Tab-separated table of C-alpha atoms in Angstrom:
chain	number	residue	atom	x	y	z
X	130	UNK	CA	103.652	66.040	147.610
X	131	UNK	CA	104.176	68.319	144.787
X	132	UNK	CA	100.931	68.072	143.271
X	133	UNK	CA	99.199	67.826	146.516
X	134	UNK	CA	100.676	71.243	147.718
X	135	UNK	CA	98.339	72.946	144.794
X	136	UNK	CA	94.989	72.232	146.889
X	137	UNK	CA	96.604	71.523	150.227
X	138	UNK	CA	96.149	75.182	151.187
X	139	UNK	CA	92.765	75.446	149.772
X	140	UNK	CA	91.261	74.505	153.287
X	141	UNK	CA	93.535	76.869	155.376
X	142	UNK	CA	92.694	79.908	153.268
X	143	UNK	CA	90.016	81.552	155.522
X	144	UNK	CA	92.685	81.406	158.302
X	145	UNK	CA	95.421	82.591	156.125
X	146	UNK	CA	93.275	85.181	155.161
X	147	UNK	CA	92.453	86.395	158.533
X	148	UNK	CA	96.069	85.814	160.359
X	149	UNK	CA	98.059	87.314	157.260
X	150	UNK	CA	95.558	90.014	156.069
X	151	UNK	CA	94.902	88.835	152.334
X	152	UNK	CA	92.129	91.033	150.534
X	153	UNK	CA	89.322	88.386	149.080
X	154	UNK	CA	90.905	88.769	145.338
X	155	UNK	CA	94.501	88.802	146.595
X	156	UNK	CA	93.684	85.393	148.574
X	157	UNK	CA	93.809	83.496	145.383
X	158	UNK	CA	97.775	84.572	144.950
X	159	UNK	CA	98.460	81.942	147.532
X	160	UNK	CA	97.340	79.409	145.048
X	161	UNK	CA	98.718	80.913	141.659
X	162	UNK	CA	102.309	82.019	143.634
X	163	UNK	CA	102.657	78.201	143.706
X	164	UNK	CA	101.135	77.173	140.498
X	165	UNK	CA	102.369	79.892	138.149
X	166	UNK	CA	105.871	79.357	139.141
X	167	UNK	CA	105.712	75.946	138.970
X	168	UNK	CA	104.200	75.894	135.525
X	169	UNK	CA	106.334	78.740	134.176
X	170	UNK	CA	109.470	76.692	135.167
X	171	UNK	CA	108.647	73.161	134.471
X	172	UNK	CA	109.736	73.414	130.654
X	173	UNK	CA	112.843	74.912	132.225
X	174	UNK	CA	113.470	72.001	134.792
X	175	UNK	CA	112.487	69.398	132.273
X	176	UNK	CA	115.354	70.380	129.741
X	177	UNK	CA	117.709	70.988	132.245
X	178	UNK	CA	117.218	67.511	133.435
X	179	UNK	CA	117.897	66.139	129.929
X	180	UNK	CA	120.866	68.149	129.970
X	181	UNK	CA	122.290	68.241	133.068
X	182	UNK	CA	121.070	64.808	134.796
X	183	UNK	CA	117.796	64.288	135.659
X	184	UNK	CA	118.565	62.400	139.139
X	185	UNK	CA	120.558	65.999	140.133
X	186	UNK	CA	117.383	68.403	139.202
X	187	UNK	CA	115.421	66.123	141.098
X	188	UNK	CA	117.309	65.881	144.309
X	189	UNK	CA	117.860	69.390	143.985
X	190	UNK	CA	114.683	70.353	143.412
X	191	UNK	CA	113.108	68.263	146.618
X	192	UNK	CA	115.722	69.995	148.572
X	193	UNK	CA	114.476	73.535	147.731
X	194	UNK	CA	110.931	72.587	147.878
X	195	UNK	CA	111.564	70.982	151.489
X	196	UNK	CA	112.949	74.297	152.637
X	197	UNK	CA	110.721	76.851	151.317
X	198	UNK	CA	108.117	74.863	152.955
X	199	UNK	CA	110.011	75.460	156.209
X	200	UNK	CA	109.754	79.006	155.580
X	201	UNK	CA	106.216	79.356	154.341
X	202	UNK	CA	105.322	77.371	158.011
X	203	UNK	CA	106.979	80.226	159.793
X	204	UNK	CA	105.775	83.047	157.497
X	205	UNK	CA	105.066	86.596	159.661
X	206	UNK	CA	103.530	88.268	156.826
X	207	UNK	CA	101.810	87.862	153.563
X	208	UNK	CA	104.616	88.770	151.315
X	209	UNK	CA	106.669	86.177	153.174
X	210	UNK	CA	104.086	83.154	152.423
X	211	UNK	CA	103.835	84.190	148.984
X	212	UNK	CA	107.908	84.310	148.514
X	213	UNK	CA	107.916	80.779	149.921
X	214	UNK	CA	105.218	79.453	147.553
X	215	UNK	CA	107.371	80.879	145.010
X	216	UNK	CA	110.234	78.844	145.827
X	217	UNK	CA	108.353	76.278	146.417
X	218	UNK	CA	107.056	76.372	142.791
X	219	UNK	CA	110.945	76.579	141.832
X	220	UNK	CA	111.747	73.181	143.544
X	221	UNK	CA	108.627	71.499	142.159
X	222	UNK	CA	109.684	72.580	138.915
X	223	UNK	CA	113.171	71.169	139.034
X	224	UNK	CA	111.481	68.237	140.448
X	225	UNK	CA	108.357	67.369	138.886
X	226	UNK	CA	109.138	66.992	135.169
X	227	UNK	CA	112.572	64.865	136.129
X	228	UNK	CA	109.980	62.236	138.161
X	229	UNK	CA	108.207	61.663	134.791
X	230	UNK	CA	111.343	61.391	132.740
X	231	UNK	CA	113.248	58.925	135.199
X	232	UNK	CA	109.854	56.867	135.325
X	233	UNK	CA	109.619	56.893	131.184
X	234	UNK	CA	113.361	55.959	130.652
X	235	UNK	CA	113.361	53.359	133.411
X	236	UNK	CA	110.563	51.473	132.747
X	237	UNK	CA	111.087	50.705	128.651
X	238	UNK	CA	108.829	47.808	128.075
X	239	UNK	CA	105.553	48.807	126.819
X	240	UNK	CA	103.288	46.889	128.925
X	241	UNK	CA	105.207	48.324	132.341
X	242	UNK	CA	105.528	51.692	131.000
X	243	UNK	CA	101.746	52.226	130.579
X	244	UNK	CA	100.921	50.594	133.823
X	245	UNK	CA	103.638	53.293	135.439
X	246	UNK	CA	102.314	56.155	133.617
X	247	UNK	CA	98.570	55.539	134.443
X	248	UNK	CA	99.352	54.836	138.047
X	249	UNK	CA	101.679	58.371	137.972
X	250	UNK	CA	98.806	60.226	136.361
X	251	UNK	CA	96.488	58.538	138.863
X	252	UNK	CA	98.282	59.599	141.865
X	253	UNK	CA	98.920	63.131	140.423
X	254	UNK	CA	95.351	63.676	140.117
X	255	UNK	CA	94.512	62.094	143.413
X	256	UNK	CA	96.522	64.421	145.157
X	257	UNK	CA	94.176	67.401	144.327
X	258	UNK	CA	91.711	65.819	146.540
X	259	UNK	CA	94.027	64.049	149.220
X	260	UNK	CA	95.468	67.700	149.343
X	261	UNK	CA	92.472	69.004	150.621
X	262	UNK	CA	91.720	66.077	153.278
X	263	UNK	CA	95.174	66.445	155.032
X	264	UNK	CA	94.716	70.191	154.571
X	265	UNK	CA	91.799	69.922	156.795
X	266	UNK	CA	92.921	67.555	159.356
X	267	UNK	CA	96.169	69.626	159.925
X	268	UNK	CA	94.170	73.188	159.810
X	269	UNK	CA	91.580	72.101	162.356
X	270	UNK	CA	94.225	70.051	164.941
X	271	UNK	CA	97.268	71.845	164.598
X	272	UNK	CA	96.464	75.339	162.433
X	273	UNK	CA	97.452	76.672	158.937
X	274	UNK	CA	101.276	76.453	159.425
X	275	UNK	CA	101.019	72.897	159.945
X	276	UNK	CA	100.185	72.553	156.326
X	277	UNK	CA	103.341	73.510	154.942
X	278	UNK	CA	105.470	72.310	157.709
X	279	UNK	CA	104.092	68.296	156.865
X	280	UNK	CA	106.550	68.710	153.730
X	281	UNK	CA	109.573	68.426	155.304
X	282	UNK	CA	109.662	65.034	156.958
X	283	UNK	CA	108.132	63.712	153.293
X	284	UNK	CA	110.912	65.827	151.419
X	285	UNK	CA	113.795	64.690	154.044
X	286	UNK	CA	112.842	60.903	153.546
X	287	UNK	CA	112.343	61.459	149.777
X	288	UNK	CA	115.800	63.185	149.504
X	289	UNK	CA	118.073	60.129	151.310
X	290	UNK	CA	115.768	57.549	149.394
X	291	UNK	CA	116.561	59.360	145.875
X	292	UNK	CA	120.244	59.910	146.782
X	293	UNK	CA	120.335	56.128	148.008
X	294	UNK	CA	118.581	54.178	144.901
X	295	UNK	CA	117.948	56.733	141.686
X	296	UNK	CA	120.656	55.909	139.147
X	297	UNK	CA	122.717	58.531	137.589
X	298	UNK	CA	121.691	59.466	133.925
X	299	UNK	CA	123.687	60.431	131.053
X	300	UNK	CA	124.147	63.658	130.459
X	301	UNK	CA	124.164	65.784	127.054
X	302	UNK	CA	126.256	69.220	126.432
X	303	UNK	CA	123.733	71.825	125.217
X	304	UNK	CA	122.835	75.342	126.089
X	305	UNK	CA	119.539	76.188	127.907
X	306	UNK	CA	116.945	78.358	126.229
X	307	UNK	CA	116.900	81.178	129.266
X	308	UNK	CA	115.291	83.564	126.829
X	309	UNK	CA	111.943	81.272	126.375
X	310	UNK	CA	112.081	80.244	129.686
X	311	UNK	CA	112.052	84.289	131.015
X	312	UNK	CA	109.419	84.635	128.145
X	313	UNK	CA	106.789	81.708	128.925
X	314	UNK	CA	106.771	82.286	132.648
X	315	UNK	CA	106.818	86.159	132.493
X	316	UNK	CA	104.089	86.123	129.571
X	317	UNK	CA	101.900	83.727	131.803
X	318	UNK	CA	102.342	85.505	135.160
X	319	UNK	CA	101.366	88.613	133.436
X	320	UNK	CA	98.330	86.935	131.955
X	321	UNK	CA	97.042	85.867	135.143
X	322	UNK	CA	98.058	89.002	136.958
X	323	UNK	CA	95.141	90.584	134.439
X	324	UNK	CA	92.520	88.256	135.032
X	325	UNK	CA	93.154	88.907	138.789
X	326	UNK	CA	93.392	92.547	138.322
X	327	UNK	CA	90.367	92.355	136.174
X	328	UNK	CA	88.368	90.539	139.047
X	329	UNK	CA	89.375	93.434	141.610
X	330	UNK	CA	88.990	96.372	139.507
X	331	UNK	CA	87.164	95.662	136.176
X	332	UNK	CA	88.007	95.320	132.530
X	333	UNK	CA	88.395	98.945	131.966
X	334	UNK	CA	90.915	98.805	134.390
X	335	UNK	CA	94.081	100.488	132.671
X	336	UNK	CA	96.568	97.795	134.609
X	337	UNK	CA	94.194	94.950	133.649
X	338	UNK	CA	94.135	95.815	129.799
X	339	UNK	CA	97.656	96.726	130.123
X	340	UNK	CA	98.761	92.995	131.850
X	341	UNK	CA	96.539	91.079	129.437
X	342	UNK	CA	98.304	92.912	126.474
X	343	UNK	CA	101.619	92.416	127.760
X	344	UNK	CA	100.802	88.280	128.455
X	345	UNK	CA	99.964	88.312	124.919
X	346	UNK	CA	103.063	90.021	123.205
X	347	UNK	CA	105.418	87.873	125.958
X	348	UNK	CA	104.015	84.532	125.006
X	349	UNK	CA	103.942	85.454	121.113
X	350	UNK	CA	107.611	86.110	121.713
X	351	UNK	CA	108.096	82.903	123.685
X	352	UNK	CA	106.698	80.935	120.394
X	353	UNK	CA	108.605	82.903	117.891
X	354	UNK	CA	111.915	82.117	120.243
X	355	UNK	CA	111.232	78.640	120.067
X	356	UNK	CA	110.599	78.305	116.389
X	357	UNK	CA	114.271	79.709	116.019
X	358	UNK	CA	116.255	78.093	118.703
X	359	UNK	CA	118.537	75.095	118.237
X	360	UNK	CA	117.591	73.375	121.329
X	361	UNK	CA	114.341	74.874	122.106
X	362	UNK	CA	112.826	74.717	125.671
X	363	UNK	CA	109.793	73.427	124.156
X	364	UNK	CA	109.962	71.322	121.148
X	365	UNK	CA	107.132	72.616	118.935
X	366	UNK	CA	107.213	69.091	116.834
X	367	UNK	CA	105.691	67.322	119.936
X	368	UNK	CA	102.848	69.051	118.946
X	369	UNK	CA	102.822	67.955	115.254
X	370	UNK	CA	100.824	64.676	116.315
X	371	UNK	CA	97.591	64.967	116.158
X	372	UNK	CA	96.668	62.484	118.937
X	373	UNK	CA	99.307	64.413	121.017
X	374	UNK	CA	98.507	67.562	120.425
X	375	UNK	CA	94.783	66.675	121.324
X	376	UNK	CA	95.939	65.164	124.616
X	377	UNK	CA	97.919	68.191	125.654
X	378	UNK	CA	95.305	70.335	124.955
X	379	UNK	CA	93.073	68.423	127.341
X	380	UNK	CA	95.763	68.469	129.884
X	381	UNK	CA	95.275	71.952	129.754
X	382	UNK	CA	91.437	72.718	129.491
X	383	UNK	CA	90.787	69.810	132.174
X	384	UNK	CA	92.422	71.552	135.118
X	385	UNK	CA	91.304	74.807	133.778
X	386	UNK	CA	87.805	73.513	134.812
X	387	UNK	CA	88.263	71.059	137.626
X	388	UNK	CA	90.477	73.280	139.667
X	389	UNK	CA	87.455	75.620	140.199
X	390	UNK	CA	85.647	72.928	142.076
X	391	UNK	CA	88.567	72.511	144.661
X	392	UNK	CA	88.633	76.317	145.364
X	393	UNK	CA	84.947	77.496	145.295
X	394	UNK	CA	83.501	74.705	147.005
X	395	UNK	CA	85.986	75.126	149.998
X	396	UNK	CA	84.800	78.800	149.989
X	397	UNK	CA	81.106	77.783	150.056
X	398	UNK	CA	81.256	74.977	152.672
X	399	UNK	CA	83.608	77.352	154.934
X	400	UNK	CA	82.107	80.938	154.247
X	401	UNK	CA	78.490	79.688	153.249
X	402	UNK	CA	77.689	76.848	155.485
X	403	UNK	CA	80.122	77.623	158.151
X	404	UNK	CA	81.783	73.913	158.156
X	405	UNK	CA	85.121	73.542	159.802
X	406	UNK	CA	88.529	73.215	158.062
X	407	UNK	CA	88.178	69.355	158.980
X	408	UNK	CA	84.536	68.716	157.730
X	409	UNK	CA	85.373	70.737	154.788
X	410	UNK	CA	88.092	68.285	154.003
X	411	UNK	CA	86.155	65.394	154.736
X	412	UNK	CA	83.799	66.770	152.351
X	413	UNK	CA	86.166	65.883	149.504
X	414	UNK	CA	86.358	62.383	150.456
X	415	UNK	CA	84.061	60.844	148.024
X	416	UNK	CA	85.886	62.614	145.236
X	417	UNK	CA	89.508	61.204	146.940
X	418	UNK	CA	88.300	57.735	146.817
X	419	UNK	CA	86.905	57.545	143.481
X	420	UNK	CA	90.025	58.739	142.259
X	421	UNK	CA	91.792	56.258	143.977
X	422	UNK	CA	89.646	53.644	142.638
X	423	UNK	CA	89.989	54.728	138.875
X	424	UNK	CA	93.872	54.739	139.728
X	425	UNK	CA	93.572	50.755	140.201
X	426	UNK	CA	91.442	50.473	137.173
X	427	UNK	CA	93.022	52.631	134.461
X	428	UNK	CA	95.981	50.736	133.808
X	429	UNK	CA	93.626	47.535	133.244
X	430	UNK	CA	91.121	49.232	131.315
X	431	UNK	CA	93.251	51.429	128.951
X	432	UNK	CA	95.272	48.672	127.038
X	433	UNK	CA	91.895	46.795	126.400
X	434	UNK	CA	89.835	49.652	125.818
X	435	UNK	CA	91.812	52.682	124.224
X	436	UNK	CA	92.164	56.253	125.334
X	437	UNK	CA	89.139	57.356	123.679
X	438	UNK	CA	86.222	55.529	125.857
X	439	UNK	CA	88.247	56.524	129.288
X	440	UNK	CA	88.804	60.226	128.157
X	441	UNK	CA	84.974	60.729	126.680
X	442	UNK	CA	83.331	59.497	130.075
X	443	UNK	CA	85.812	61.022	132.481
X	444	UNK	CA	85.248	64.250	130.609
X	445	UNK	CA	81.522	63.665	130.332
X	446	UNK	CA	81.296	62.981	134.055
X	447	UNK	CA	83.568	66.208	135.254
X	448	UNK	CA	81.024	68.168	133.170
X	449	UNK	CA	77.755	66.943	134.461
X	450	UNK	CA	79.567	67.385	138.600
X	451	UNK	CA	80.687	70.748	137.521
X	452	UNK	CA	76.809	71.389	135.845
X	453	UNK	CA	75.616	70.242	139.488
X	454	UNK	CA	76.976	72.664	141.409
X	455	UNK	CA	75.732	75.355	139.291
X	456	UNK	CA	72.742	74.838	141.421
X	457	UNK	CA	73.753	75.433	144.854
X	458	UNK	CA	72.007	77.789	146.966
X	459	UNK	CA	72.477	79.373	150.098
X	460	UNK	CA	70.770	76.812	151.885
X	461	UNK	CA	71.844	73.931	150.022
X	462	UNK	CA	72.862	70.897	152.207
X	463	UNK	CA	75.793	68.265	151.766
X	464	UNK	CA	73.307	66.009	150.833
X	465	UNK	CA	72.243	65.222	147.788
X	466	UNK	CA	73.674	67.935	145.735
X	467	UNK	CA	77.271	68.384	146.608
X	468	UNK	CA	77.564	64.686	147.547
X	469	UNK	CA	76.580	63.624	143.835
X	470	UNK	CA	78.733	66.331	142.479
X	471	UNK	CA	81.706	65.011	144.088
X	472	UNK	CA	81.029	61.402	142.882
X	473	UNK	CA	80.639	62.657	139.285
X	474	UNK	CA	83.918	64.960	139.726
X	475	UNK	CA	85.902	62.015	141.575
X	476	UNK	CA	85.266	59.704	138.779
X	477	UNK	CA	85.806	62.352	135.920
X	478	UNK	CA	89.067	63.553	137.165
X	479	UNK	CA	90.228	60.181	137.645
X	480	UNK	CA	89.512	58.873	134.033
X	481	UNK	CA	89.617	61.836	132.056
X	482	UNK	CA	93.558	62.485	132.770
X	483	UNK	CA	95.408	59.073	132.923
X	484	UNK	CA	95.191	58.300	129.399
X	485	UNK	CA	96.621	61.615	128.357
X	486	UNK	CA	100.109	60.675	130.161
X	487	UNK	CA	100.532	57.354	128.172
X	488	UNK	CA	99.279	59.194	124.722
X	489	UNK	CA	101.998	61.677	125.519
X	490	UNK	CA	104.942	59.769	126.799
X	491	UNK	CA	104.768	56.463	125.306
X	492	UNK	CA	105.624	57.615	121.867
X	493	UNK	CA	108.347	60.711	122.492
X	494	UNK	CA	112.310	59.783	122.435
X	495	UNK	CA	114.128	59.267	125.062
X	496	UNK	CA	116.344	62.122	125.058
X	497	UNK	CA	113.108	64.215	124.916
X	498	UNK	CA	111.456	62.542	127.854
X	499	UNK	CA	112.088	65.584	129.967
X	500	UNK	CA	111.058	67.939	127.688
X	501	UNK	CA	108.054	66.006	126.730
X	502	UNK	CA	107.170	65.622	130.411
X	503	UNK	CA	107.908	69.154	131.265
X	504	UNK	CA	105.307	70.313	128.495
X	505	UNK	CA	102.654	68.062	130.064
X	506	UNK	CA	103.251	69.317	133.405
X	507	UNK	CA	103.330	72.788	132.418
X	508	UNK	CA	99.866	72.655	130.269
X	509	UNK	CA	98.274	71.136	133.490
X	510	UNK	CA	99.518	73.705	135.842
X	511	UNK	CA	99.147	76.681	133.762
X	512	UNK	CA	95.904	75.502	133.070
X	513	UNK	CA	95.071	75.213	136.561
X	514	UNK	CA	96.487	78.685	137.295
X	515	UNK	CA	94.825	80.404	134.579
X	516	UNK	CA	91.412	78.921	135.095
X	517	UNK	CA	91.495	79.923	138.415
X	518	UNK	CA	92.405	83.458	137.459
X	519	UNK	CA	89.810	83.149	134.697
X	520	UNK	CA	87.170	82.133	137.268
X	521	UNK	CA	87.720	84.151	139.910
X	522	UNK	CA	87.459	87.184	137.571
X	523	UNK	CA	83.940	85.946	136.137
X	524	UNK	CA	83.244	85.399	140.533
X	525	UNK	CA	84.300	89.321	141.029
X	526	UNK	CA	82.312	90.366	138.083
X	527	UNK	CA	79.431	88.559	138.823
X	528	UNK	CA	79.617	89.685	142.584
X	529	UNK	CA	80.723	93.199	141.560
X	530	UNK	CA	77.788	95.756	142.771
X	531	UNK	CA	75.189	92.767	143.410
X	532	UNK	CA	72.558	93.013	146.474
X	533	UNK	CA	71.221	90.849	148.763
X	534	UNK	CA	72.712	89.379	151.848
X	535	UNK	CA	76.722	88.434	151.941
X	536	UNK	CA	76.122	84.747	151.536
X	537	UNK	CA	73.589	85.279	148.903
X	538	UNK	CA	75.876	87.512	147.036
X	539	UNK	CA	79.059	84.980	147.221
X	540	UNK	CA	76.834	81.772	146.142
X	541	UNK	CA	75.534	84.059	143.149
X	542	UNK	CA	79.474	84.627	142.237
X	543	UNK	CA	80.192	80.825	142.788
X	544	UNK	CA	77.433	79.349	140.626
X	545	UNK	CA	78.197	81.600	137.986
X	546	UNK	CA	81.858	80.728	138.065
X	547	UNK	CA	80.739	77.040	138.196
X	548	UNK	CA	78.924	78.061	134.912
X	549	UNK	CA	81.855	79.024	132.907
X	550	UNK	CA	83.628	75.958	133.900
X	551	UNK	CA	81.029	74.112	132.777
X	552	UNK	CA	81.658	75.591	129.145
X	553	UNK	CA	85.523	74.854	129.323
X	554	UNK	CA	84.798	71.178	130.713
X	555	UNK	CA	82.361	70.707	127.419
X	556	UNK	CA	85.365	71.633	125.488
X	557	UNK	CA	87.245	68.904	127.062
X	558	UNK	CA	84.350	66.339	125.910
X	559	UNK	CA	84.655	67.791	122.373
X	560	UNK	CA	88.462	67.190	122.493
X	561	UNK	CA	88.025	63.760	124.081
X	562	UNK	CA	85.889	62.854	120.846
X	563	UNK	CA	89.202	63.345	118.632
X	564	UNK	CA	91.177	60.446	120.286
X	565	UNK	CA	91.896	57.307	118.741
X	566	UNK	CA	89.604	54.175	119.554
X	567	UNK	CA	91.152	50.551	120.770
X	568	UNK	CA	92.483	49.540	117.464
X	569	UNK	CA	94.458	52.595	116.541
X	570	UNK	CA	96.040	52.683	119.590
X	571	UNK	CA	97.411	48.623	119.933
């Protein structure tokens, strides 16, 4: 539910823009208000669960997420909707890392843990694609507000079941690293604001330059604080293991490249091809089906092959799918170009990221499971938010001053953004080459 909410709004964006009077570049804040808050506070949510109880943080987060979803569905203005998306992000940051930590500490036997972590990763990845299909169905049949309301019954059910079946976990007396939380969240948010400002006003704009510089300073301050703190929000020794550090890197780069597909393909299908929200949602069905197929395959293949072949195949497939999308034109049909690209991306995203959860979480101490899980989901969400902001900036730069029909200008910007996404995807391939082979992972 939490991951699905990253993309479930995509298909509804054109109608939200019309109803609540968003600007074209400002519309990306409907996505980034959630992903930035979620990603920026995941470290704090994971560490808070380690210290104050994972069950308690999980249930509180689900409760807040559910209430924020209800408020978002009632939003009369753009500001109200963005505020509810921020509140959803806070709730998701409380629940998300503690979900992963509860799984890691509950399933201690190695074979079962690998299976559970691979299943968790697969479900999380599939949530991106399923969100688009669900969003299309709900938007077409009941309007965009139903995309928010649908979380309410599921949230209530999760909270009731959680209170009934989740065990209490021991807590440790400690202090939270609040300065680290503030500098991390503010730094990433300021960077994203800078990129979105560049998309709207250009790289030479004073606001753009100031925001990018401030974001860099805040993130540098975050690292300095973490090095000094006795109980840091992000234990930097998690990155001292070369393989784990590479897995974190790909968990950052992969969504940075892959999330562009969901946002820009939705824009292409609805604005250029004039497809309905329902048809747009079902256009992503091949991606969703292949992701679910990978959920079944990865837990069986990972112990036999090790992470390297799976991650390498996945990242190559993702890069190939994005490369195909650079060939879109004003008149491209769904078949064959988009359909084949969807197949490559479904296979790629499904294979590329499931091994990363296992690499990261299978070697951490139980006491740091929340922090490690928070860091994992943080780099994933921050990568998605920064990637979307960067690619929206590339899109805005490519379309500013362009001539031709509106559809031609839009497609030119979209394909340029996909070209930048291919470059990022190639980096994920290079990182995947560093993962250990089968013999080293036994």
